[in-house]
Short mmCIF file of C-alpha atoms and ligand atoms in Angstrom, two decimals:
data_model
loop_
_atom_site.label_atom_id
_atom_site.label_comp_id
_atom_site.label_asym_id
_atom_site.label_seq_id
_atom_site.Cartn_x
_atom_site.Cartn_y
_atom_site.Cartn_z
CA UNK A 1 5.94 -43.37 -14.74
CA UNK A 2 9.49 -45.41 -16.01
CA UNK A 3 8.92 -42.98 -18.76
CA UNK A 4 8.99 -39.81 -16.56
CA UNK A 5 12.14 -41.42 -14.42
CA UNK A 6 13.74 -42.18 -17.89
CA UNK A 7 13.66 -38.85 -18.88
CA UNK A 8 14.56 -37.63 -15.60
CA UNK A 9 17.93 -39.22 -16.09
CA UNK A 10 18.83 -38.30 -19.65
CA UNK A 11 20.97 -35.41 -19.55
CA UNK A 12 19.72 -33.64 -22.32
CA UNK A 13 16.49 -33.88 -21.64
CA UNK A 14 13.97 -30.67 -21.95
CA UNK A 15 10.78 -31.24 -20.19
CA UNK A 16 8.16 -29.91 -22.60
CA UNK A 17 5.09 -27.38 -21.24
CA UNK A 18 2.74 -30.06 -21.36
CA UNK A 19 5.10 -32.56 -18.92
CA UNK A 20 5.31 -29.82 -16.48
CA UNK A 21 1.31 -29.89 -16.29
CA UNK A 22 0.00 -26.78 -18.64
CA UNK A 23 -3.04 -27.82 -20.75
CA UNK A 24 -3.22 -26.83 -24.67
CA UNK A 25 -5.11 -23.67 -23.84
CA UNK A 26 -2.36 -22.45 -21.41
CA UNK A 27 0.10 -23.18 -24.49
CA UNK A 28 -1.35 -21.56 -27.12
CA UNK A 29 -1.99 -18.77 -25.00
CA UNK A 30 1.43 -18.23 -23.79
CA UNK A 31 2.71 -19.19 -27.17
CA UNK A 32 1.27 -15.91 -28.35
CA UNK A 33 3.10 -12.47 -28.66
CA UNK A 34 1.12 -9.43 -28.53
CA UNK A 35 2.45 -7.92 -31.87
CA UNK A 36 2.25 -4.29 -29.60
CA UNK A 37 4.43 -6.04 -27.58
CA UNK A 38 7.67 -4.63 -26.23
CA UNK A 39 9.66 -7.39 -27.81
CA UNK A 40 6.93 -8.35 -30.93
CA UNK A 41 8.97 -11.54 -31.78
CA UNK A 42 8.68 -12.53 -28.32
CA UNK A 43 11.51 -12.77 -25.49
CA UNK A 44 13.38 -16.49 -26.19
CA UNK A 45 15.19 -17.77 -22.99
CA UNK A 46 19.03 -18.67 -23.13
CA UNK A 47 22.03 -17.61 -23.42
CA UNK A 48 22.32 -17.86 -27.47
CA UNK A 49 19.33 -15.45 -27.63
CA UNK A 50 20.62 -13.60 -25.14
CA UNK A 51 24.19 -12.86 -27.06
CA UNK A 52 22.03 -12.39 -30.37
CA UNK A 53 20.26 -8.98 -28.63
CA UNK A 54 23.37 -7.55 -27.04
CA UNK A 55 25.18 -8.53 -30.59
CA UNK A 56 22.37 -6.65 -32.61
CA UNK A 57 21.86 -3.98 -30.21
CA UNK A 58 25.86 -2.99 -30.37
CA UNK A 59 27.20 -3.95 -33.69
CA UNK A 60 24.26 -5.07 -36.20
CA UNK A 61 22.14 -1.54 -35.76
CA UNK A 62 24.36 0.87 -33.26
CA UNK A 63 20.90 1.21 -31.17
CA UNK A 64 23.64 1.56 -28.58
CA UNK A 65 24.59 5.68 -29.70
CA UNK A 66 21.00 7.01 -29.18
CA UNK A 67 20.25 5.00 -25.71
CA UNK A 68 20.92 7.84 -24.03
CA UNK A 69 18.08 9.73 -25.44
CA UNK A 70 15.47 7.29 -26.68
CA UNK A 71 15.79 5.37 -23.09
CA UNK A 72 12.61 7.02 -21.37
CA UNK A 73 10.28 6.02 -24.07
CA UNK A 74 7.94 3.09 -23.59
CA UNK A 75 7.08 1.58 -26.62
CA UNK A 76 8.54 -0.96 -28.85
CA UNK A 77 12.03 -3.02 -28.83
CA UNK A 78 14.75 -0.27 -29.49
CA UNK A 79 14.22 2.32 -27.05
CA UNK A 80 16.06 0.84 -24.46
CA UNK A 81 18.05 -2.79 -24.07
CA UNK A 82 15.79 -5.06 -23.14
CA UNK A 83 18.18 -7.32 -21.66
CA UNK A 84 17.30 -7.30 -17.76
CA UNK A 85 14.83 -10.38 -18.10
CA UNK A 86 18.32 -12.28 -19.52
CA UNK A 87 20.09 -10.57 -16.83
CA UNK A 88 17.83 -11.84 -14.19
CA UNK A 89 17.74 -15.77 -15.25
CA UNK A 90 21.47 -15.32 -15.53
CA UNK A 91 21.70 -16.00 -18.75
CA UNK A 92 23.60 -13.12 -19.44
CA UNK A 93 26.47 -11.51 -17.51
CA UNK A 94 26.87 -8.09 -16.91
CA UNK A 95 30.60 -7.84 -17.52
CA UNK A 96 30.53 -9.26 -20.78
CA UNK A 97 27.93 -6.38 -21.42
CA UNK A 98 30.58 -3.70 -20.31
CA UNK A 99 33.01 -5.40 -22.07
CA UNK A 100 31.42 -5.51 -25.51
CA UNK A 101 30.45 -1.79 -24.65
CA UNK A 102 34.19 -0.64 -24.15
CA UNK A 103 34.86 -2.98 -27.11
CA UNK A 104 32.30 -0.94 -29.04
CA UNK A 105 33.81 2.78 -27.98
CA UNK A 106 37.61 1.41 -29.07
CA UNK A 107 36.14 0.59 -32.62
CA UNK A 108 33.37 2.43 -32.97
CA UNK A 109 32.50 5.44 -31.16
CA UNK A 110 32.39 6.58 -27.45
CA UNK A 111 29.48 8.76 -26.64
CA UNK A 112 27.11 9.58 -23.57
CA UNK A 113 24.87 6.87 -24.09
CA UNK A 114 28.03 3.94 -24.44
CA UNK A 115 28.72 5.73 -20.89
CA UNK A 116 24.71 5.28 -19.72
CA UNK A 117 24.17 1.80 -20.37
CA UNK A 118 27.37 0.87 -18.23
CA UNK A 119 26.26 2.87 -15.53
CA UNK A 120 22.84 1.14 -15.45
CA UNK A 121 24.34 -1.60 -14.86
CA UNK A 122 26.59 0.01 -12.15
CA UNK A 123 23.19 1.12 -10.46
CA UNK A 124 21.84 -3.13 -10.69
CA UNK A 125 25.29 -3.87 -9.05
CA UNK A 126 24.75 -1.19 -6.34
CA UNK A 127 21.05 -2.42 -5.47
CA UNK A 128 22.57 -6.01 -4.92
CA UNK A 129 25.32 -4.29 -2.45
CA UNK A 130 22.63 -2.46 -0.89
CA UNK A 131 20.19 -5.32 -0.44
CA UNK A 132 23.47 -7.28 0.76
CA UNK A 133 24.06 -4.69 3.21
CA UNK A 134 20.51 -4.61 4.51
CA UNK A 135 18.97 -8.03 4.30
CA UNK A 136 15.19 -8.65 4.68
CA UNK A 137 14.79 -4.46 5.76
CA UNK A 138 13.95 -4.13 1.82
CA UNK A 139 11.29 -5.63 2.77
CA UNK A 140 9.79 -3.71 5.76
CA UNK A 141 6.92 -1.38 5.15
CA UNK A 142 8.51 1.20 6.77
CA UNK A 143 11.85 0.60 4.55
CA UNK A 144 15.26 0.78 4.68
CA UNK A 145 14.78 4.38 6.09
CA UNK A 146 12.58 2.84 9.07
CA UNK A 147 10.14 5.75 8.78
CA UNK A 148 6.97 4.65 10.25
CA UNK A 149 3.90 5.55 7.94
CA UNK A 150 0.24 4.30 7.75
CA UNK A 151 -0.45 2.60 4.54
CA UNK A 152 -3.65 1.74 2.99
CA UNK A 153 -4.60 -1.31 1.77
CA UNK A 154 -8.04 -1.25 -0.41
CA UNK A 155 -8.45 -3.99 -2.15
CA UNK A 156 -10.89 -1.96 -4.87
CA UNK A 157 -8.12 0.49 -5.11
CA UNK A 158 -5.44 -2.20 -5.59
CA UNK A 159 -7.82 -4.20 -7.64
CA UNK A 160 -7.71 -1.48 -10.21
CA UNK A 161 -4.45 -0.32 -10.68
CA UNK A 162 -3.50 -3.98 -11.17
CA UNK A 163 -5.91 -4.30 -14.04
CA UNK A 164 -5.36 -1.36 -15.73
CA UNK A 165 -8.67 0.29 -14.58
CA UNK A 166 -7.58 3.40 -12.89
CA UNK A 167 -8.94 6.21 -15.82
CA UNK A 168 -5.84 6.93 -16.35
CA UNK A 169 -4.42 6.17 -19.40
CA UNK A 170 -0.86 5.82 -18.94
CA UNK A 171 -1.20 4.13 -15.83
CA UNK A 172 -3.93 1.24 -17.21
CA UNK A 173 -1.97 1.22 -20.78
CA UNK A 174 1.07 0.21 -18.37
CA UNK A 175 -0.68 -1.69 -16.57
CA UNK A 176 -2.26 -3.95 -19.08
CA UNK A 177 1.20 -4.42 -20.85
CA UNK A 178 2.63 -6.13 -17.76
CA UNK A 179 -0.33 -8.19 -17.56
CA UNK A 180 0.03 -9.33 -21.24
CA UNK A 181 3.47 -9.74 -21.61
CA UNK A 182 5.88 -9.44 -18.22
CA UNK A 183 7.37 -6.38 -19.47
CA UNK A 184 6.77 -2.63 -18.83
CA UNK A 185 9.64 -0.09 -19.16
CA UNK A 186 11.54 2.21 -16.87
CA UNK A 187 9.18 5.36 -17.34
CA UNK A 188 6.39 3.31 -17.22
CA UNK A 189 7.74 1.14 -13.90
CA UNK A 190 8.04 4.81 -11.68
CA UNK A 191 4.73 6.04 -12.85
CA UNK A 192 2.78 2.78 -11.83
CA UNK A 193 4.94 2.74 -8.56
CA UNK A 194 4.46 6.55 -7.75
CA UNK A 195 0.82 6.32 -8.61
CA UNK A 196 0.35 2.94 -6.25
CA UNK A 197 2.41 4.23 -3.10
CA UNK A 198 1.49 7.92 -3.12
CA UNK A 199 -1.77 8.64 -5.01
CA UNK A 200 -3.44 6.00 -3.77
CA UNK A 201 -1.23 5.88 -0.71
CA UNK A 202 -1.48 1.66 -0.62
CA UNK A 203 0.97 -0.39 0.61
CA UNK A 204 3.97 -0.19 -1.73
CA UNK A 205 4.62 -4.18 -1.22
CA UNK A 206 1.21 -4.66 -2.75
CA UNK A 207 3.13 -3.53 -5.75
CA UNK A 208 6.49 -5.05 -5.59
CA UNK A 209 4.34 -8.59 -4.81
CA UNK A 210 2.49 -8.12 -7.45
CA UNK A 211 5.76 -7.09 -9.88
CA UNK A 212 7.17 -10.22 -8.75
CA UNK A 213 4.68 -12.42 -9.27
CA UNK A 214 4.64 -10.94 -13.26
CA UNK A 215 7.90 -9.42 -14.36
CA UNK A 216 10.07 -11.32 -16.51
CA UNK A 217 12.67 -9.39 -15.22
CA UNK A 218 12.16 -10.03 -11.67
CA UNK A 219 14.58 -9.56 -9.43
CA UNK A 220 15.12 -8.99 -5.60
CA UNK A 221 16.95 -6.26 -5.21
CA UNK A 222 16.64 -4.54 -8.28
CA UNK A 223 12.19 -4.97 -7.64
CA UNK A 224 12.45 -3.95 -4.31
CA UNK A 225 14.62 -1.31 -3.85
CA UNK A 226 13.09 0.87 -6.85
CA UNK A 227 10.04 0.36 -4.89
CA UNK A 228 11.25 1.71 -1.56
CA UNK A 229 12.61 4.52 -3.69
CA UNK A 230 8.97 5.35 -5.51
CA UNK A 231 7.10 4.76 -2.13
CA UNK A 232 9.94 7.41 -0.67
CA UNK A 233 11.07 4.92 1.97
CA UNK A 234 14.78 4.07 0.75
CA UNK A 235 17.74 4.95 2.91
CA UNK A 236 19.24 4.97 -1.26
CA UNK A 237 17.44 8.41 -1.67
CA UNK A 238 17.64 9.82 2.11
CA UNK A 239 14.04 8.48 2.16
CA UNK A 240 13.21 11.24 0.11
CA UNK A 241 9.52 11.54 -1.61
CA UNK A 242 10.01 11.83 -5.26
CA UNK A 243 5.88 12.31 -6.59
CA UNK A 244 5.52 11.73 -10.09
CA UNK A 245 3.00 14.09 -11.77
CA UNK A 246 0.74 11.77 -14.11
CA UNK A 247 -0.58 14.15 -15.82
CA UNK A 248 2.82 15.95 -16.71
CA UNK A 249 4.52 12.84 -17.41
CA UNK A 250 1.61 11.60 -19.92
CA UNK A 251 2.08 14.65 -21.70
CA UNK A 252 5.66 14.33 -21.92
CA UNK A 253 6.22 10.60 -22.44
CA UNK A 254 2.67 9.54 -23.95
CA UNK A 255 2.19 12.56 -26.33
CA UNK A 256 -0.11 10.66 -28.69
CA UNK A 257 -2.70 9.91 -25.82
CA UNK A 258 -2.19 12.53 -23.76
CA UNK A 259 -2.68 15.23 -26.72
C1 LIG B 320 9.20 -0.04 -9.49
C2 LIG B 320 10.34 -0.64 -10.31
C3 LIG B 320 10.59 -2.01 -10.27
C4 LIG B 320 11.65 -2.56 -10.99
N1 LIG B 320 11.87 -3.92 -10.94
C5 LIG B 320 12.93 -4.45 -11.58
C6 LIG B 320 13.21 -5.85 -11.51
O1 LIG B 320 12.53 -6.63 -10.84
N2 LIG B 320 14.28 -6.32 -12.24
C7 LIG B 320 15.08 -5.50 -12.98
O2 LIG B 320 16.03 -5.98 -13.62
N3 LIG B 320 14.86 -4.17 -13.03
C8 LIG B 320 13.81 -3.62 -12.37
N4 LIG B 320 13.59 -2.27 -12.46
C9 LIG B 320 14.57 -1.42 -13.14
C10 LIG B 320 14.29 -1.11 -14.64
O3 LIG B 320 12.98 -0.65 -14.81
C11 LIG B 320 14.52 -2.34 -15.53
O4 LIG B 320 15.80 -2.89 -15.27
C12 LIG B 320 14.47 -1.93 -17.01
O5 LIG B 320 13.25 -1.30 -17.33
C13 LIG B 320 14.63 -3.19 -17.87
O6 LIG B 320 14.62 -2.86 -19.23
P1 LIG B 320 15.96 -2.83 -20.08
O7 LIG B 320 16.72 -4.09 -19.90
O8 LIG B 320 15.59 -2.45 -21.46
O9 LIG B 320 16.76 -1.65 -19.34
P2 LIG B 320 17.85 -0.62 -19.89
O10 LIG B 320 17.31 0.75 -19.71
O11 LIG B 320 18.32 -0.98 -21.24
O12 LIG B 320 19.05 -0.77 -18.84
C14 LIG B 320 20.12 -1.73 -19.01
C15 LIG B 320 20.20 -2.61 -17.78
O13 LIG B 320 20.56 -1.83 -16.64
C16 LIG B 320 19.87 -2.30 -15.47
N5 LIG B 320 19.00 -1.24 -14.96
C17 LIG B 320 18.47 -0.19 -15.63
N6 LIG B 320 17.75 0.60 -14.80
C18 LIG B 320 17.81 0.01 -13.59
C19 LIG B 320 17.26 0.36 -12.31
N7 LIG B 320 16.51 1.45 -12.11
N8 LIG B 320 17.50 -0.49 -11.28
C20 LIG B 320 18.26 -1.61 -11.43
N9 LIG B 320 18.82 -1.96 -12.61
C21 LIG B 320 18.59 -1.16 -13.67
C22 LIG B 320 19.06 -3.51 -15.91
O14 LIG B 320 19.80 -4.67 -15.65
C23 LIG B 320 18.88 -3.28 -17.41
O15 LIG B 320 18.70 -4.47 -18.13
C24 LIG B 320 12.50 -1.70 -11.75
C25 LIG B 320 12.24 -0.33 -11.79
C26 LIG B 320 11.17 0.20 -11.07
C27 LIG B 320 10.93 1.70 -11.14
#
């Protein structure tokens, strides 16, 4: 105990995994990065790693020129940032993001994918407005459009898109990365969502619960409002019901499985 309120008072002290209560099993397990992971060498918290992937994803490799066209793809590190889960701890700022971008189009080259990164951020800044503007609405079932609807809530149904255990492949492969590593991309993020709120017509908070309870990216407004926009309840859209087509977008985004 006078050890626990010693460390408690030293400044630079780290609790470890174990003094917050996980047992050895929990470590190793969560020590562990799926190799088929988005992020293989594993996503390190702080701002120094942090600074590292915006540094290499700018200046060391110029990932930064083909963003524009690589960013609906869903697997491995480069095809998009990665840096929302830094974003969300804040241990990363967005304006220092848009700053090293217009940094990079002075001395490098300007293109439409310099432009596309900035303006994803411009869209996380506008969902914070918005969720500002409406307070606990992004929450309601019937949205921020306030459109009444009936929404199911099987828990078999739930049960299996939350495993992974749908039959369809790029829903469960989607599925199954989130559950193994707190990361799923974009593409993948509005098929799940689509599938959840209008092929299986359930709830849509099932699914932003259940993304906030796993993402390492979680965040309020950002988590929320794409789901009101999926589920077609978002005042953002005009509450308007964009259905993705599974089997289209598999053989679009997930040639190799769908072919
Ligand atoms: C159903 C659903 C739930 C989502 N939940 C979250 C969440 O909890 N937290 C979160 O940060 N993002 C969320 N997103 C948005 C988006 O999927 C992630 O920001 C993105 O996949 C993170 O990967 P990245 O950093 O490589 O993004 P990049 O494509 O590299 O984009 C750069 C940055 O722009 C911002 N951004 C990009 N797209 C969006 C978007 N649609 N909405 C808001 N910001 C965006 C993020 O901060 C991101 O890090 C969600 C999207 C959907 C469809």
């Amino acid at each position: 105990m006078l050890k626990e309120i010693g460390c408690l008072l030293d400044d630079n002290y780290m609790p470890t995994l174990a003094d917050l209560g996980y047992n050895k099993e929990d470590i190793e397990s969560i020590s562990t990065v799926d190799p088929r992971s988005a992020m293989p060498e594993g996503y390190r918290g702080g701002e120094t790693f942090a600074l590292s992937r915006v540094k290499e994803y700018t200046w060391g490799s110029d990932l930064i020129q083909t963003y524009f066209d690589t960013r609906n793809n869903m697997i491995g590190p480069n095809y998009s940032t990665k840096f929302a889960p830094w974003l969300a701890c804040g241990c990363l700022s967005p304006r220092y993001i848009a700053r090293e971008c217009s940094r990079y189009e002075e001395l490098r080259v300007k293109s439409k994918s310099t432009y596309w990164v900035v303006f994803e951020l411009l869209v996380r800044d506008y969902f914070r407005l918005f969720a500002m503007k409406h307070g606990d609405a992004i929450f309601y079932p019937s949205g921020t459009v306030k459109q009444k609807k009936e929404w199911d809530s099987n828990p078999i149904h739930f049960q299996a898109w939350r495993d992974g255990m749908t039959g369809y492949p790029l829903i469960d492969a989607n599925m199954r990365e989130l559950q193994a590593t707190g990361f799923m991309s974009n593409r993948g993020r509005q098929n799940v969502c689509s599938f959840l709120a209008i092929e299986l017509g359930l709830d849509w908070r099932l699914g932003a619960e259940y993304f906030e309870e796993v993402l390492l990216d979680y965040d309020a407004s950002s988590n929320w409002l794409n789901w009101q926009n999926g589920a077609g309840v978002s005042l953002c859209t005009g509450g308007r019901l964009n259905r993705f087509n599974i089997v289209k977008q598999s053989k679009t985004y997930d040639k190799v499985v769908s072919t």
